[in-house]
Short mmCIF file of C-alpha atoms in Angstrom, two decimals:
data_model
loop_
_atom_site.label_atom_id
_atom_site.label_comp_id
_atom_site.label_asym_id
_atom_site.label_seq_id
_atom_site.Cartn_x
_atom_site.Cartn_y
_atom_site.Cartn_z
CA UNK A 7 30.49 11.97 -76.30
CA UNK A 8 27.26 14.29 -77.29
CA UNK A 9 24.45 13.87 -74.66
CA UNK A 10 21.07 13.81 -77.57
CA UNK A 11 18.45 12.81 -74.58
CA UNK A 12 17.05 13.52 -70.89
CA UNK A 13 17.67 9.76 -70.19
CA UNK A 14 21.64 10.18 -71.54
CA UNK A 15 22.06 13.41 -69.49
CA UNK A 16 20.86 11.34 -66.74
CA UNK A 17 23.60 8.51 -67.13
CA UNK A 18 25.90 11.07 -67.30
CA UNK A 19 25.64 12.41 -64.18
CA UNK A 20 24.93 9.14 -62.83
CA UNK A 21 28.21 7.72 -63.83
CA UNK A 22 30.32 11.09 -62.64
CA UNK A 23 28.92 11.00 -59.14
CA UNK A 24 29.51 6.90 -58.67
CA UNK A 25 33.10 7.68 -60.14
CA UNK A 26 33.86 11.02 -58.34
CA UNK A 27 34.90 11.84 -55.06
CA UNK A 28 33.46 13.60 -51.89
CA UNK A 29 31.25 16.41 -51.99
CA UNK A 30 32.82 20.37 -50.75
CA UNK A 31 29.90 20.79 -48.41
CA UNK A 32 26.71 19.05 -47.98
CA UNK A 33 23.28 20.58 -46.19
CA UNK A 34 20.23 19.44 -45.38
CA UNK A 35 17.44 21.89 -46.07
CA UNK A 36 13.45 21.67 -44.93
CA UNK A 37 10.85 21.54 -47.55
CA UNK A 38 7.64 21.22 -45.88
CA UNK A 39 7.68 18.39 -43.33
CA UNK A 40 10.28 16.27 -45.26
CA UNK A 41 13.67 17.01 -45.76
CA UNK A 42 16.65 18.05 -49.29
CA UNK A 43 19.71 16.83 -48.92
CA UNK A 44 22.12 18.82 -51.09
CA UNK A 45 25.12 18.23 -52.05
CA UNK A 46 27.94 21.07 -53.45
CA UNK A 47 31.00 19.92 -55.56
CA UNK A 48 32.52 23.27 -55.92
CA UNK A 49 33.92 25.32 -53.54
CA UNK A 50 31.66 28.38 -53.67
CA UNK A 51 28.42 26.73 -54.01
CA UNK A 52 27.18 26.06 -50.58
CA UNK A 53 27.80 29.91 -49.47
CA UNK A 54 25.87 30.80 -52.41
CA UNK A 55 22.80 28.35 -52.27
CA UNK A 56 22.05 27.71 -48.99
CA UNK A 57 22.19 30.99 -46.82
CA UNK A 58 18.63 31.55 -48.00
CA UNK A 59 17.66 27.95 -47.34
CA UNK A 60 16.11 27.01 -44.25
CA UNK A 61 17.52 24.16 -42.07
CA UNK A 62 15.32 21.42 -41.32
CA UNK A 63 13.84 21.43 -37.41
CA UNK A 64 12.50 17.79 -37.18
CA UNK A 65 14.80 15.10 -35.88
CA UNK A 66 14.64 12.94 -38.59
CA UNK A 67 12.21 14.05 -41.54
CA UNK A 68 11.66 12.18 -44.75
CA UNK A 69 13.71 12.80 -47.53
CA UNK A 70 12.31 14.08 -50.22
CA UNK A 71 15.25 14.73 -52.92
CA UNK A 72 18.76 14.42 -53.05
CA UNK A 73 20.11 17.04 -55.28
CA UNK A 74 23.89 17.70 -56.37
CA UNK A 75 24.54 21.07 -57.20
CA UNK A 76 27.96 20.77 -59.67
CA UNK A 77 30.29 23.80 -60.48
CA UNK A 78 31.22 23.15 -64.32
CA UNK A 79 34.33 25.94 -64.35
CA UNK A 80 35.43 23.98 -61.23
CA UNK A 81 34.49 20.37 -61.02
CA UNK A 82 32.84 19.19 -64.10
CA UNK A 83 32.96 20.10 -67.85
CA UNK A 84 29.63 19.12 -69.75
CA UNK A 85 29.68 17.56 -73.06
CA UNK A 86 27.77 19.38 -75.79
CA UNK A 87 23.93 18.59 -75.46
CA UNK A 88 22.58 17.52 -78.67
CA UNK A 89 19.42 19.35 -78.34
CA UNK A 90 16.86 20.95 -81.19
CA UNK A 91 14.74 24.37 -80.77
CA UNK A 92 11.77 22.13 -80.97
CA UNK A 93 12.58 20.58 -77.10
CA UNK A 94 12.32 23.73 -75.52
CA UNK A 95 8.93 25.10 -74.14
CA UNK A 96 8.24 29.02 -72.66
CA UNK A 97 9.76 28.00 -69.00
CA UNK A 98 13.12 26.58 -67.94
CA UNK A 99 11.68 22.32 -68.22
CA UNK A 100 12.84 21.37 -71.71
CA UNK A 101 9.48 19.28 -72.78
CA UNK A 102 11.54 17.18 -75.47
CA UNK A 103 13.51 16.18 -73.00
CA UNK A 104 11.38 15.32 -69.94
CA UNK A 105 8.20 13.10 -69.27
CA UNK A 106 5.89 12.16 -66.23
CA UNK A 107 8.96 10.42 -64.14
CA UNK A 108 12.17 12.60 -65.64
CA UNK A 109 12.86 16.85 -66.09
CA UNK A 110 15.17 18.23 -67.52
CA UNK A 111 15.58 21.81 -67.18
CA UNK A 112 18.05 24.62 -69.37
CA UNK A 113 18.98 27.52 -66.69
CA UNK A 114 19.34 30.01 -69.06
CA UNK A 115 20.87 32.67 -66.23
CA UNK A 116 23.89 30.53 -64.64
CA UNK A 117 24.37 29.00 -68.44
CA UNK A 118 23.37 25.62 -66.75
CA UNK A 119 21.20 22.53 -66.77
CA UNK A 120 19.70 19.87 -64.47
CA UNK A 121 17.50 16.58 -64.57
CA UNK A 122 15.58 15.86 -61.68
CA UNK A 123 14.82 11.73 -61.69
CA UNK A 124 11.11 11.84 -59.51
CA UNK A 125 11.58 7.97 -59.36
CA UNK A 126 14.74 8.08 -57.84
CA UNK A 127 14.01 11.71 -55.68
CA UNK A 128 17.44 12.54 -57.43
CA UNK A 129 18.25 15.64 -59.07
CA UNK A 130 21.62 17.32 -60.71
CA UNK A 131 22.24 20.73 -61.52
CA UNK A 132 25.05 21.83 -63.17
CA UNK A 133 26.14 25.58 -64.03
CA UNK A 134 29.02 27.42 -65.73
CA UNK A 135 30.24 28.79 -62.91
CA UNK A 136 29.53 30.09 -59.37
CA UNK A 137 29.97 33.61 -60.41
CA UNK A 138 26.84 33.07 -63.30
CA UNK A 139 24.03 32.69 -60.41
CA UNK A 140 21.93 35.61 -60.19
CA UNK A 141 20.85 37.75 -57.51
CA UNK A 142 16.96 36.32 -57.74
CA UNK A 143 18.09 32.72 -57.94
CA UNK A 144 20.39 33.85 -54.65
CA UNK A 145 17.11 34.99 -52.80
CA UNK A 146 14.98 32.21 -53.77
CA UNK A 147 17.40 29.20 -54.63
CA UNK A 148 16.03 26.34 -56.53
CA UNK A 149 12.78 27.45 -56.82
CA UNK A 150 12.30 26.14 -59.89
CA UNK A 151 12.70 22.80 -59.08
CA UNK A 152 10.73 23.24 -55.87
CA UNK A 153 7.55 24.31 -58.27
CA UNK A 154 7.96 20.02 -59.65
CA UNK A 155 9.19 18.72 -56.15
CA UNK A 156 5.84 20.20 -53.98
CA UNK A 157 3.88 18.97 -57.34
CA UNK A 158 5.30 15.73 -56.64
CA UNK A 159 4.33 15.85 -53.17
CA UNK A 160 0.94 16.80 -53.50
CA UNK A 161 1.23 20.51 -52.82
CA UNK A 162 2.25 23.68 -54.90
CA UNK A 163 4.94 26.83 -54.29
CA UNK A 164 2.75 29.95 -54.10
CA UNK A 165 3.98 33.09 -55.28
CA UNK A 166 2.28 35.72 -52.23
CA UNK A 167 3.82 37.24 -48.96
CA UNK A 168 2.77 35.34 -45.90
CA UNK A 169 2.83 36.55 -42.22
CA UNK A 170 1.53 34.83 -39.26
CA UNK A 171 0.91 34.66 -35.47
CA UNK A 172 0.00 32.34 -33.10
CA UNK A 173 -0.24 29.56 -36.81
CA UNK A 174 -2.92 31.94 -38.18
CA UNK A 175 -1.51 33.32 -41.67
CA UNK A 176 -2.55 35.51 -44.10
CA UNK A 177 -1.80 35.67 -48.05
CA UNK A 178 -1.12 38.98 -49.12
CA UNK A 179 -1.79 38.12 -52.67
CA UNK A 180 -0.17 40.27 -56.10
CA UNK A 181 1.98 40.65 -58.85
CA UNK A 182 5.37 42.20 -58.16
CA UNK A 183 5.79 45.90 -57.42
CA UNK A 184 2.46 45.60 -55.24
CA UNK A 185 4.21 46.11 -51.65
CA UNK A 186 4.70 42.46 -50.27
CA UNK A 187 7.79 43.20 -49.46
CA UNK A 188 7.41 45.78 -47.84
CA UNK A 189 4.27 45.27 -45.86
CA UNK A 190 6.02 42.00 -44.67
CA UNK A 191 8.27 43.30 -43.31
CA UNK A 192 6.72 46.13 -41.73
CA UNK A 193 4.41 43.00 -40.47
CA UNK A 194 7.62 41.66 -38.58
CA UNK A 195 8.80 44.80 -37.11
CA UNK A 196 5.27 44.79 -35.18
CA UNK A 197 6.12 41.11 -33.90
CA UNK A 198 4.73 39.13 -36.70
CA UNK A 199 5.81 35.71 -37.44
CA UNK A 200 7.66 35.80 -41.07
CA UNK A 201 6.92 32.49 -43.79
CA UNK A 202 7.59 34.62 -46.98
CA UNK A 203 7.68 37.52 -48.91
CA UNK A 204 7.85 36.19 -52.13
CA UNK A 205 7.35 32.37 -52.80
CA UNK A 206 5.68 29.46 -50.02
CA UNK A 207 4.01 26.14 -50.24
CA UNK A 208 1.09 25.49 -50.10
CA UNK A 209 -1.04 22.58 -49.05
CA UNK A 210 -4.71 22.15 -49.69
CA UNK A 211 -5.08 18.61 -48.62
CA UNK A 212 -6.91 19.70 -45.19
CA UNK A 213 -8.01 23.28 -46.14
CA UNK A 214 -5.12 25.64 -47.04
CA UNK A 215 -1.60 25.84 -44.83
CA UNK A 216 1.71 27.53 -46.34
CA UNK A 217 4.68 26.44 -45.25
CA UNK A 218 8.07 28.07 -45.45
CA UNK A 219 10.60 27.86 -48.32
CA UNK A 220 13.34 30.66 -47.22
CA UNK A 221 14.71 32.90 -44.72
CA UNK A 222 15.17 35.64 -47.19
CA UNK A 223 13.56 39.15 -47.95
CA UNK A 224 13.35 42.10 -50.05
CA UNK A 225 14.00 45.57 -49.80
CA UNK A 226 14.02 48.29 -51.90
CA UNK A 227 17.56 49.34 -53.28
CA UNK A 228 19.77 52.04 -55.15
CA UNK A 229 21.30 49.49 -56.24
CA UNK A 230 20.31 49.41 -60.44
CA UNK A 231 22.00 45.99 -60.60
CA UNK A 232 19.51 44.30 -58.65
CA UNK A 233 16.47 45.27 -60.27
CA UNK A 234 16.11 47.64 -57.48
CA UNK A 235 16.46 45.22 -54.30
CA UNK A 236 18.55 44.02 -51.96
CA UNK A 237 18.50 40.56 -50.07
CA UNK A 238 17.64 40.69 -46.58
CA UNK A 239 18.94 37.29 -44.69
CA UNK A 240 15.96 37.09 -41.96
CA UNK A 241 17.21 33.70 -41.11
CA UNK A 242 20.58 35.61 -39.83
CA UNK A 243 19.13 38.07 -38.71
CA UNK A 244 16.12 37.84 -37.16
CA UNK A 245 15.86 34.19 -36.46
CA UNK A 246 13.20 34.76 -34.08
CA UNK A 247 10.71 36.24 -36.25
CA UNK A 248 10.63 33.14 -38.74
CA UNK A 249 7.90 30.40 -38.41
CA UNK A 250 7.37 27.24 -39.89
CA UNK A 251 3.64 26.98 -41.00
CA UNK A 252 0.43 28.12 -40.18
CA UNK A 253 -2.62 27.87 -41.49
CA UNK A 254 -4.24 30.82 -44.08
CA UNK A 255 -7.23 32.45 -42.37
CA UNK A 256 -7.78 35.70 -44.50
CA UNK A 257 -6.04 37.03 -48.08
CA UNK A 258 -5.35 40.43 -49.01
CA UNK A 259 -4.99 41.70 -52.23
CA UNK A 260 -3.15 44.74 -51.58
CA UNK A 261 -2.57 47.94 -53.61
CA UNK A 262 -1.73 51.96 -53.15
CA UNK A 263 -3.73 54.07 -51.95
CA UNK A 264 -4.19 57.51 -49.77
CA UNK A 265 -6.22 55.87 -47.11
CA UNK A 266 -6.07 52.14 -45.24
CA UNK A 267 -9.57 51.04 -46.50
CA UNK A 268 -10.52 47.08 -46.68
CA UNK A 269 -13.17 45.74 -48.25
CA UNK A 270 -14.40 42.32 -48.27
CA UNK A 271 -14.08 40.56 -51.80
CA UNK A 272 -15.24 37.86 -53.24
CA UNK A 273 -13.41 34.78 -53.65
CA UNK A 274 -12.94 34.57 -57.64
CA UNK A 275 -11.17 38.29 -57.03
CA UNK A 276 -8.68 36.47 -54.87
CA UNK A 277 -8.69 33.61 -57.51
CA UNK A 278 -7.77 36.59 -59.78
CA UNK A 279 -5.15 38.04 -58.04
CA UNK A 280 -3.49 34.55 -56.91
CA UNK A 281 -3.03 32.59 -59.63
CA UNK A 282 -1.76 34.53 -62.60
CA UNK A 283 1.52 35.43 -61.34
CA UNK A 284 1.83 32.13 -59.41
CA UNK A 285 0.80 30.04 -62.84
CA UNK A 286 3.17 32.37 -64.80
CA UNK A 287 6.52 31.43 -62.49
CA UNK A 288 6.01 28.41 -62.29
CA UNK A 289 7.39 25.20 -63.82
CA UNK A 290 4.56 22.69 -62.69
CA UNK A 291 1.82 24.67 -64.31
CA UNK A 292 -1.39 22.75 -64.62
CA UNK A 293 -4.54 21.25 -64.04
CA UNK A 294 -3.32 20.72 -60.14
CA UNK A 295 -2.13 23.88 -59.51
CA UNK A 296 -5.00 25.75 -60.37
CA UNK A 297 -7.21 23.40 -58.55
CA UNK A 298 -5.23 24.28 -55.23
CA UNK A 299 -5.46 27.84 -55.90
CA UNK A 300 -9.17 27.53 -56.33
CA UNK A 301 -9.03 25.60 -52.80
CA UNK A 302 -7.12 28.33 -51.21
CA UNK A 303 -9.25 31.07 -52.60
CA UNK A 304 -12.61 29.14 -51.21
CA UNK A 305 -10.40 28.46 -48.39
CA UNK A 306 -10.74 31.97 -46.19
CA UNK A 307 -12.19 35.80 -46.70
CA UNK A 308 -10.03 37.79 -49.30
CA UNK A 309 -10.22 41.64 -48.72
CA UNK A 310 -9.37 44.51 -51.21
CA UNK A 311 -6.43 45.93 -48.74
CA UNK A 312 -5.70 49.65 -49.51
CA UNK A 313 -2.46 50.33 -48.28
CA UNK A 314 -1.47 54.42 -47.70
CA UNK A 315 2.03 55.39 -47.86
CA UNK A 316 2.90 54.32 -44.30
CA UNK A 317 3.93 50.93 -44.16
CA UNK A 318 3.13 50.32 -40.11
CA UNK A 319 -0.26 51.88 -40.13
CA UNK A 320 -0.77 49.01 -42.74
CA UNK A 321 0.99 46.55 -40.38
CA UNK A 322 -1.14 47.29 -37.74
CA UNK A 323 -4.00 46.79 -39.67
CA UNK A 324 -2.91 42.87 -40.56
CA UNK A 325 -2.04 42.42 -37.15
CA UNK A 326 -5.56 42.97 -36.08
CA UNK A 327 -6.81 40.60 -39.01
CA UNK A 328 -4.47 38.10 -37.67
CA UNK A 329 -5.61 38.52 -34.00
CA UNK A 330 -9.18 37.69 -34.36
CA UNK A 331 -9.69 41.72 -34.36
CA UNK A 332 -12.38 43.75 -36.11
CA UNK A 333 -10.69 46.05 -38.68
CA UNK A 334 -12.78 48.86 -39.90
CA UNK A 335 -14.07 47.67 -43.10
CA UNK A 336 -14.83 50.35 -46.00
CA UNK B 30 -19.85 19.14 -87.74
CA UNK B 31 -17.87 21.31 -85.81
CA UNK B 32 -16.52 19.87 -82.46
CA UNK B 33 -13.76 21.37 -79.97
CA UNK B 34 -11.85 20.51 -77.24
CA UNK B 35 -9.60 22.38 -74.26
CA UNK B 36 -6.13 22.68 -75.02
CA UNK B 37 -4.67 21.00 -72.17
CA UNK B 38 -1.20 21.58 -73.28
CA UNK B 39 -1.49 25.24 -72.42
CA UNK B 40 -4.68 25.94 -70.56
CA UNK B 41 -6.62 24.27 -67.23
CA UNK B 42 -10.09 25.40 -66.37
CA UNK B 43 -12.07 25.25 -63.26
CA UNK B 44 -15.43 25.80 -62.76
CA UNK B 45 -15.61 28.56 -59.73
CA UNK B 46 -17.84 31.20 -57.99
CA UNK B 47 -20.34 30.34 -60.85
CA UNK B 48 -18.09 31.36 -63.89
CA UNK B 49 -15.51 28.91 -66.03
CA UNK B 50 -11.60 30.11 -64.74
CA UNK B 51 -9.42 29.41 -67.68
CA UNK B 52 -5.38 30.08 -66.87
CA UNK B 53 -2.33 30.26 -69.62
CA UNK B 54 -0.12 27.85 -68.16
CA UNK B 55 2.72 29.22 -69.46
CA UNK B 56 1.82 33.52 -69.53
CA UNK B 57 -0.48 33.30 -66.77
CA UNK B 58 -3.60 34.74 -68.86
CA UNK B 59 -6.56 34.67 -67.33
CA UNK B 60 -9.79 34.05 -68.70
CA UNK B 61 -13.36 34.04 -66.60
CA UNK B 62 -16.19 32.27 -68.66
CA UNK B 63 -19.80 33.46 -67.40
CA UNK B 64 -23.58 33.54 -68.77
CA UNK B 65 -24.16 30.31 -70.75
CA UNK B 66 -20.47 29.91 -70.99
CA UNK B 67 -21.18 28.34 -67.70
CA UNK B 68 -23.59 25.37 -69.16
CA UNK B 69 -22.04 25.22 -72.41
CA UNK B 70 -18.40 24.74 -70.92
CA UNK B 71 -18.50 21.09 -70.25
CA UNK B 72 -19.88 20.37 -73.21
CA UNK B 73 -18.15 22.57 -75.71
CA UNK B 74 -15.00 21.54 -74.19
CA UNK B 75 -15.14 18.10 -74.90
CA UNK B 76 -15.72 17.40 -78.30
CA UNK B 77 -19.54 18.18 -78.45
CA UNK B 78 -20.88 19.49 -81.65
CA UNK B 79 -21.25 22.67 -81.39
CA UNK B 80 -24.67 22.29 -83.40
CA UNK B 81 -25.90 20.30 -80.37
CA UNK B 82 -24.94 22.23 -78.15
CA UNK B 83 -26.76 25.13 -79.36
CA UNK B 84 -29.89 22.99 -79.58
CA UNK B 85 -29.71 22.07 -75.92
CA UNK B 86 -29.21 25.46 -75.45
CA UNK B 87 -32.26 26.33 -77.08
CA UNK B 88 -34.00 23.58 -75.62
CA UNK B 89 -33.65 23.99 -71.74
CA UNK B 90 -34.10 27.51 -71.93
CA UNK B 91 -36.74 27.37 -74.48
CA UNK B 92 -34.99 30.13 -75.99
CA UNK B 93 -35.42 30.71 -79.82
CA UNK B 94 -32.17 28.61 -82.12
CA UNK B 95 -31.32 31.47 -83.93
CA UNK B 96 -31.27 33.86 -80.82
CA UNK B 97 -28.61 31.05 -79.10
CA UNK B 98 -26.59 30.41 -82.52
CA UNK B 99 -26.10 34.31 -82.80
CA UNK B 100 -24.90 34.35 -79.13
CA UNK B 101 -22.90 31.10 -79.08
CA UNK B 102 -21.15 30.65 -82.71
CA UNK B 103 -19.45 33.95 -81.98
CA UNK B 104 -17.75 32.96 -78.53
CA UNK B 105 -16.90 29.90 -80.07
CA UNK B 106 -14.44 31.67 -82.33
CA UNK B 107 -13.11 33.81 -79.75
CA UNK B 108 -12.32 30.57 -77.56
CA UNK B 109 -10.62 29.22 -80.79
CA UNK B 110 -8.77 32.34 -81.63
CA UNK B 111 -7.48 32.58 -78.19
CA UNK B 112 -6.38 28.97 -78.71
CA UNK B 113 -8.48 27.64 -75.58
CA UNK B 114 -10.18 25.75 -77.74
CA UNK B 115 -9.19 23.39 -80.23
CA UNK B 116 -10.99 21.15 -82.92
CA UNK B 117 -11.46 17.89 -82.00
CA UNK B 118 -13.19 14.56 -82.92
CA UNK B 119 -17.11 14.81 -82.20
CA UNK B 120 -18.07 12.82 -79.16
CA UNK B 121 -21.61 11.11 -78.54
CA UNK B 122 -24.15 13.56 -77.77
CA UNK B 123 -24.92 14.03 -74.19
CA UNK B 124 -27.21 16.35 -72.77
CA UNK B 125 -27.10 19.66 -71.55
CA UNK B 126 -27.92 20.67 -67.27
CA UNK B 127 -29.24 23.75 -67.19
CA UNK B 128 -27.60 25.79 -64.11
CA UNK B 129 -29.05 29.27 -64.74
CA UNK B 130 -32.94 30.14 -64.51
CA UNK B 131 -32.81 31.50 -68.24
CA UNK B 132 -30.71 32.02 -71.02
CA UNK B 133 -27.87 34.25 -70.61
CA UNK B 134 -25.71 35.62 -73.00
CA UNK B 135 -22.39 34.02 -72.36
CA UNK B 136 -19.47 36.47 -71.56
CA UNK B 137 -15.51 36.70 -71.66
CA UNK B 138 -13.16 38.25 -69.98
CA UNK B 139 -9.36 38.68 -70.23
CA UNK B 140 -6.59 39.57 -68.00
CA UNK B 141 -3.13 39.61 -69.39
CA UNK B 142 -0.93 41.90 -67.21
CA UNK B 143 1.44 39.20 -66.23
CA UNK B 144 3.64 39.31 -69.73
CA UNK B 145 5.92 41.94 -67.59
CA UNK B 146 7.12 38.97 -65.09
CA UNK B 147 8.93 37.00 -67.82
CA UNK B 148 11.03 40.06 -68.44
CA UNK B 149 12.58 38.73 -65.05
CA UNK B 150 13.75 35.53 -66.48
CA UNK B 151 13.00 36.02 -70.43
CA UNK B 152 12.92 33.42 -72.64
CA UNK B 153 15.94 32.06 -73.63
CA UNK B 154 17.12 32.12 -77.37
CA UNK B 155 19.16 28.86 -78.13
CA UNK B 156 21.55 28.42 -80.65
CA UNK B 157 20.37 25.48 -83.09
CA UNK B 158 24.00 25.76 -83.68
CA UNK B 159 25.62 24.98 -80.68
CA UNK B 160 23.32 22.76 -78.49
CA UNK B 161 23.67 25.54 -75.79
CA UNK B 162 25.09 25.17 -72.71
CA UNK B 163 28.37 24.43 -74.14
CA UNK B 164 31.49 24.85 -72.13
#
C-alpha cells in the first residue's frame, strides 16, 4: 500500500517494529548528558554507524531518542512513497511532510528515509542498503538528525573544531578547507583534550559549553574517493585524548598564512565566521540557532589566528590560549 | 501604502554588535544591516509603512524627508529583492527609538561563500515519477 503522508510513514514503521523480531545489535550512544539508544536490523549496520559514535559514560543518563536504523536490501522493503516535488525543501527534512512534533527526512546519499516522532523521542531510518552510506555520513553518523534532536533539547550541533584542557575549550571557527582538521589534531599530539574536528553541541543556557558528538577525525588523503580525507577513529585510537565537555573560553578564526600572527577580533567577525557554514548544514535552521550562535560569539574573545605552514608551531600557540598564557598578539 | 515583513520561512535576524545579522537558513547567506538599518529594522520588519517609517526617520534625527526617502526607499528594494523582506499587511503605527546620535545612511552587506558546502550533499532531484526512494 502507497505511504502519501509523514503520519502514514510513521504507522508504517510503527506496525513493522511491533510485528518484527529482535534487533542484530543494539548501542547506546551519548548525546550531551542524556543518552540514544539505537537499534540495527541488518547485519552490517552497527559496524558502520556506531564506530564513530561515542559510548555514553554516565550510569544511567536520560534517554533522549530511540532510533532504529533498518537495512531495506536486508530486512525491510519500503512501499513507494506517494510524495510531490512541492514537499521537498533545500535540506534533507521534507517540509510537506513534517510539522512542529513529526520529521520526515529523504537521505538522498544511502537512497533512504526516516521520521523522527519528537513526541514519542522515536525515530526510524531506513536505507537501500548498507553498502549506499557514504564516507561523510560514516565520520559523522546521524548528524542530521542530531541538528533536530539538540534543537529539541534546547541546544544546537556546531559546525567548528574544538580542543580543550583542563574543561577550557576553544572554537576554532571556519568553513571547510580552513585547517580544523589539521590544527586539531596537531592540538592533540601536544596533549590536548579532543571534542571535535568537525561538528559539536553546543549549549548556551549558562554561557557557551560544547559537548562531544564523535570520536572521529580527518586527515588529508590520496585517496580521490573521499573528497580527499580519510577517517581517523580517535575513539580507537587514542582514547585518552577524548573529553567530554568543557566550556568555550576563546574562538579562533583561523586561516593561511606565512607567519603565526593573532589578533583580537571583534565579536560580530566571529558571528561571521560561525554561523554561515553551521546555518548552511544544518537541518534545524532558525530563529534559535542563530540566537545561540550570537550567545557563543558574545560568549568569549575571538582572534584572527594566522596559521603558517607548520601545524605544531600553531598548536603550541592554542595551547598557550588554553593555559591561561599570553600569546604574542599582532 | 507600502508595508513589509521578514521572511521567516528562510531568514532569522538578530540584532548584534550594533548592526541587524540576517542568515539564509537554508544557503547560509549572510547579511549585516548597519547605519539606520539599525533603527529602521524593527520597524520595517514588521509591517510598518514604510512612509512612516521614513517620517520617524526624519523626525528623531531632524533630518530633511527627502534626504531619508532617498536613503531608505532604495534599501528597501534591495531587502525585497534579496527576498528578506516581504510585503505584508500594514500594522498600527508605532514609533521610532532613535539608537544613533544622527542620521546615518543605512548600509548592507553580503557574504555568500557558503554555496560550495552543498556541493557536499547537493540537492537532490526527485522523480515526480516515481515517489523516490523506491525499492
Amino acid at each position: 500500500m502507497p505511504l502519501d503522508s509523514g503520519e502514514a510513514l510513521w504507522d508504517f514503521f510503527e506496525d513493522w517494529r511491533q510485528s518484527n523480531g529482535p534487533a542484530n545489535a543494539v548501542y547506546t550512544a551519548r548525546f550531551g548528558k542524556g543518552r540514544i539508544d539505537l537499534a540495527f536490523y541488518g547485519s552490517h549496520l552497527a559496524e558502520i554507524y556506531q564506530r564513530a559514535l561515542l559510548g555514553s559514560q554516565d550510569e544511567y543518563p536520560p534517554q533522549l531518542l530511540d532510533v532504529c536504523i533498518v537495512d531495506g536490501a536486508e530486512v525491510l522493503p519500503l512501499p513507494k512513497l506517494e510524495w510531490q516535488v512541492r514537499d521537498f525543501g533545500l535540506k534533507r527534512r521534507v517540509p510537506g511532510w513534517s510539522n512542529e512534533d513529526r520529521s520526515v527526512y529523504l537521505l538522498r546519499s544511502e537512497k533512504g528515509v526516516a521520521v523522527a516522532d519528537w513526541r514519542h523521542r522515536r525515530a526510524y531510518i531506513w536505507i537501500s542498503g548498507h553498502g549506499a552510506i557514504p564516507w561523510w555520513e560514516r565520520a559523522a553518523p546521524l548528524r542530521w538528525l542530531f541538528d533536530d534532536l539538540a534543537r529539541h533539547s534546547k541546544m544546537a550541533t556546531l559546525h567548528a573544531a574544538v580542543l580543550a584542557r583542563n574543561h577550557r575549550a576553544v572554537v576554532i571557527a571556519g568553513r571547510g578547507g580552513t585547517g580544523k582538521s589539521t590544527l586539531a589534531l596537531a592540538c592533540v599530539e601536544q596533549g590536548m583534550d579532543y571534542l571535535s574536528d568537525d561538528y559539536c553541541l553546543l549549549d548556551t543556557r549558562r554561557g557557551a559549553a560544547c559537548m562531544a558528538l564523535y570520536g572521529t577525525a580527518k586527515m588529508n588523503s590520496a585517496s580521490a574517493d573521499r573528497a580527499g580525507k580519510d577517517i581517523l577513529f580517535l575513539n580507537e585510537t587514542s582514547p585518552g585524548a577524548l573529553t567530554a565537555s568543557a566550556d568555550v573560553v576563546a574562538i579562533l578564526l583561523p586561516r593561511f598564512a606565512a607567519e603565526l600572527r593573532i589578533e583580537r577580533v571583534s565579536p560580530g567577525l566571529a558571528l561571521k565566521q560561525i554561523a554561515p557554514s553551521t546555518v548552511a548544514q544544518s537541518e534545524a535552521s532558525g530563529p534559535d540557532l542563530l540566537r545561540q550562535l550570537v550567545t557563543l560569539a558574545n560568549a568569549a574573545p575571538a582572534y584572527r589566528f594566522e596559521m603558517p605552514p607548520d601545524p605544531q608551531v600553531c598548536a603550541g600557540a592554542v595551547l598557550t590560549l588554553l593555559e591561561g598564557g599570553t600569546v604574542r598578539l599582532s | 501604502m507600502t508595508a513589509l515583513e521578514l521572511n521567516a520561512e528562510v531568514f532569522a535576524a538578530e540584532t548584534f554588535d550594533s548592526q541587524i545579522v540576517i542568515l539564509n537558513l537554508i544557503e547560509g547567506t549572510y547579511y549585516a544591516l548597519g547605519g539606520a538599518a539599525v533603527e529602521a529594522w524593527p520597524l520595517i520588519s514588521t509591517g510598518q509603512d514604510l512612509g512612516h517609517v521614513i517620517e520617524e526617520l526624519s523626525r528623531v534625527h531632524r533630518v530633511p524627508l527627502d534626504a531619508v526617502e532617498d536613503a531608505v526607499r532604495p534599501f528597501s528594494k534591495i531587502l525585497v529583492g534579496e527576498g528578506i523582506l516581504r510585503p505584508a499587511a500594514v500594522s498600527a503605527p508605532v514609533r521610532l527609538t532613535a539608537l544613533l546620535p544622527a542620521f546615518a545612511a543605512p548600509t548592507f552587506e553580503k557574504h555568500s561563500d557558503m554555496q560550495d558546502l552543498l556541493t557536499l550533499d547537493p540537492i537532490h532531484d526527485v522523480d515526480p515519477e516515481k515517489g523516490w526512494p523506491v525499492v
